C-alpha positions as a printed Julia matrix, in Angstrom:
193×3 Matrix{Float64}:
 112.87  112.13  302.6
 114.57  112.97  299.61
 111.92  115.34  298.71
 112.21  116.93  302.09
 115.92  117.29  301.57
 115.28  118.72  298.14
 112.84  121.26  299.56
 115.26  122.17  302.28
 117.98  122.52  299.71
 115.71  124.62  297.5
 114.82  126.86  300.42
 118.47  127.22  301.28
 119.35  128.0   297.68
 116.43  130.45  297.49
 117.55  132.01  300.76
 121.13  132.33  299.51
 119.9   133.58  296.17
 117.72  136.13  297.97
 120.67  137.28  300.04
 122.91  137.4   297.01
 120.22  139.29  295.06
 119.83  141.72  297.99
 123.59  142.19  298.22
 123.82  142.62  294.46
 120.97  145.11  294.58
 122.68  146.99  297.43
 125.97  146.95  295.54
 124.28  148.22  292.36
 122.47  150.93  294.32
 125.7   151.91  296.1
 127.57  151.92  292.77
 124.85  154.09  291.23
 125.01  156.48  294.19
 128.8   156.66  293.95
 128.46  157.18  290.2
 126.06  160.05  290.79
 128.42  161.57  293.37
 131.39  161.19  290.99
 129.34  162.76  288.17
 128.27  165.64  290.43
 131.87  166.21  291.57
 133.13  166.04  287.97
 130.35  168.37  286.84
 131.22  170.86  289.64
 134.92  170.66  288.73
 134.11  171.18  285.03
 131.83  174.12  285.85
 134.53  175.66  288.09
 137.17  175.18  285.38
 134.81  176.73  282.79
 134.05  179.65  285.12
 137.77  180.22  285.73
 138.49  180.16  281.97
 135.63  182.59  281.33
 136.89  184.95  284.07
 140.42  184.81  282.64
 139.09  185.52  279.12
 137.02  188.45  280.43
 140.06  189.92  282.2
 142.25  189.48  279.11
 139.6   191.08  276.9
 139.15  193.94  279.36
 142.92  194.52  279.48
 143.08  194.43  275.67
 140.31  197.02  275.36
 141.96  199.22  277.99
 145.19  199.11  275.97
 143.3   199.91  272.78
 141.52  202.84  274.43
 144.76  204.15  275.92
 146.47  203.89  272.53
 143.57  205.69  270.81
 143.65  208.44  273.45
 147.43  208.79  273.0
 147.07  209.01  269.21
 144.31  211.6   269.62
 146.46  213.62  272.04
 149.42  213.51  269.63
 147.18  214.55  266.76
 145.79  217.4   268.84
 149.29  218.58  269.77
 150.41  218.42  266.14
 147.37  220.41  265.05
 147.96  222.94  267.85
 151.61  223.32  266.84
 150.58  223.84  263.21
 148.13  226.56  264.29
 150.79  228.29  266.41
 153.24  228.13  263.5
 150.65  229.63  261.18
 149.79  232.41  263.64
 153.42  233.34  264.19
 154.3   233.11  260.51
 151.51  235.66  259.89
 152.93  237.85  262.66
 156.43  237.52  261.18
 155.09  238.63  257.78
 153.41  241.64  259.38
 156.7   242.54  261.1
 158.47  242.3   257.72
 155.83  244.63  256.23
 156.23  247.03  259.16
 160.03  246.93  258.72
 159.61  247.92  255.09
 156.99  250.6   255.83
 157.32  254.38  255.99
 156.79  254.54  259.77
 159.75  252.28  260.57
 162.45  255.03  260.77
 160.3   257.0   263.26
 159.87  253.77  265.27
 163.67  253.39  265.49
 164.06  256.99  266.63
 161.39  256.51  269.28
 163.25  253.46  270.65
 166.31  255.59  271.53
 164.46  258.7   272.76
 164.12  257.6   276.42
 167.62  256.11  276.69
 170.53  258.29  277.81
 173.13  257.84  275.12
 176.57  259.37  274.7
 179.66  258.89  272.54
 180.51  255.67  274.45
 177.15  254.16  273.57
 176.73  251.87  270.58
 173.49  251.27  268.69
 173.33  247.95  266.82
 171.12  247.59  263.74
 170.27  244.83  261.3
 172.38  244.98  258.11
 169.27  246.1   256.16
 168.75  248.97  258.64
 172.2   250.51  258.26
 170.56  253.01  255.9
 169.17  254.66  259.05
 172.58  254.88  260.78
 173.07  258.61  260.12
 169.52  259.41  261.27
 170.02  257.58  264.58
 173.55  258.91  265.11
 172.28  262.44  264.57
 169.42  261.92  267.04
 171.51  260.26  269.77
 175.16  261.1   269.22
 175.97  257.41  269.69
 177.99  255.2   267.42
 175.95  252.93  265.08
 177.15  249.44  264.12
 175.82  246.48  262.2
 174.69  243.29  263.99
 174.09  240.21  261.82
 172.06  238.54  264.57
 169.23  241.09  264.18
 166.97  239.75  261.44
 163.5   241.28  261.84
 164.59  244.78  262.81
 164.67  247.06  265.78
 167.87  247.84  267.64
 170.0   247.01  270.64
 172.15  249.39  272.62
 175.24  248.96  274.72
 176.37  251.69  277.06
 179.51  252.42  279.08
 181.9   249.87  277.67
 179.21  247.21  277.06
 178.23  246.96  280.73
 174.53  247.57  280.04
 172.7   246.06  277.1
 169.27  247.3   276.09
 167.53  244.97  273.66
 164.76  246.59  271.64
 164.95  244.26  268.66
 161.83  242.96  266.98
 163.5   239.53  267.04
 163.56  239.43  270.86
 160.04  240.84  271.15
 158.8   238.23  268.65
 160.52  235.36  270.54
 159.21  236.55  273.92
 155.66  236.79  272.59
 155.92  233.31  271.11
 157.09  231.87  274.45
 154.37  233.76  276.34
 151.75  232.55  273.87
 152.83  228.91  274.26
 152.57  229.07  278.06
 149.44  231.22  278.24
 147.13  229.93  275.52
 146.09  226.29  275.38
 144.52  225.78  271.99
 142.17  222.82  271.92
 142.84  221.69  275.47
């Protein structure tokens, strides 16, 4: 009987061992499945975090390049404006030199006389000339009958006239014509734009 008891005990032990082995196997399988799920979740989280970092880096790089492009465009625009201003200065310095040559030329006295021909002048009228043009005072006074005075503000030449107690001023100076042409040029012509 002892053997029978031993066999029964062995079967019971084998049965328990089989159950324990099955439970252990189930637990190992469940643990492996949970491990796989945890790995997949961690991998997804890592991929999402990597994607987010890459997107942030792309946006930062894009913003940096936009700033660099904007700065380069601004520098180019400033350079263009400086070059344009230099060209305008050169053009008008050449014009100024030509006006100086005209002022010193033989046709200048006739030009001054022509400027007062169409204006009604009398003894109350005053013609203003540049200090360098006072040599033509007698010529203009003889032509018009008006008084001739010096005006230090006239630099390039020409003349200005006041009539009837300074109520009407006629400006025919080369200085004013030069300044008006410069302003008109700046608003009309867009060099390099």
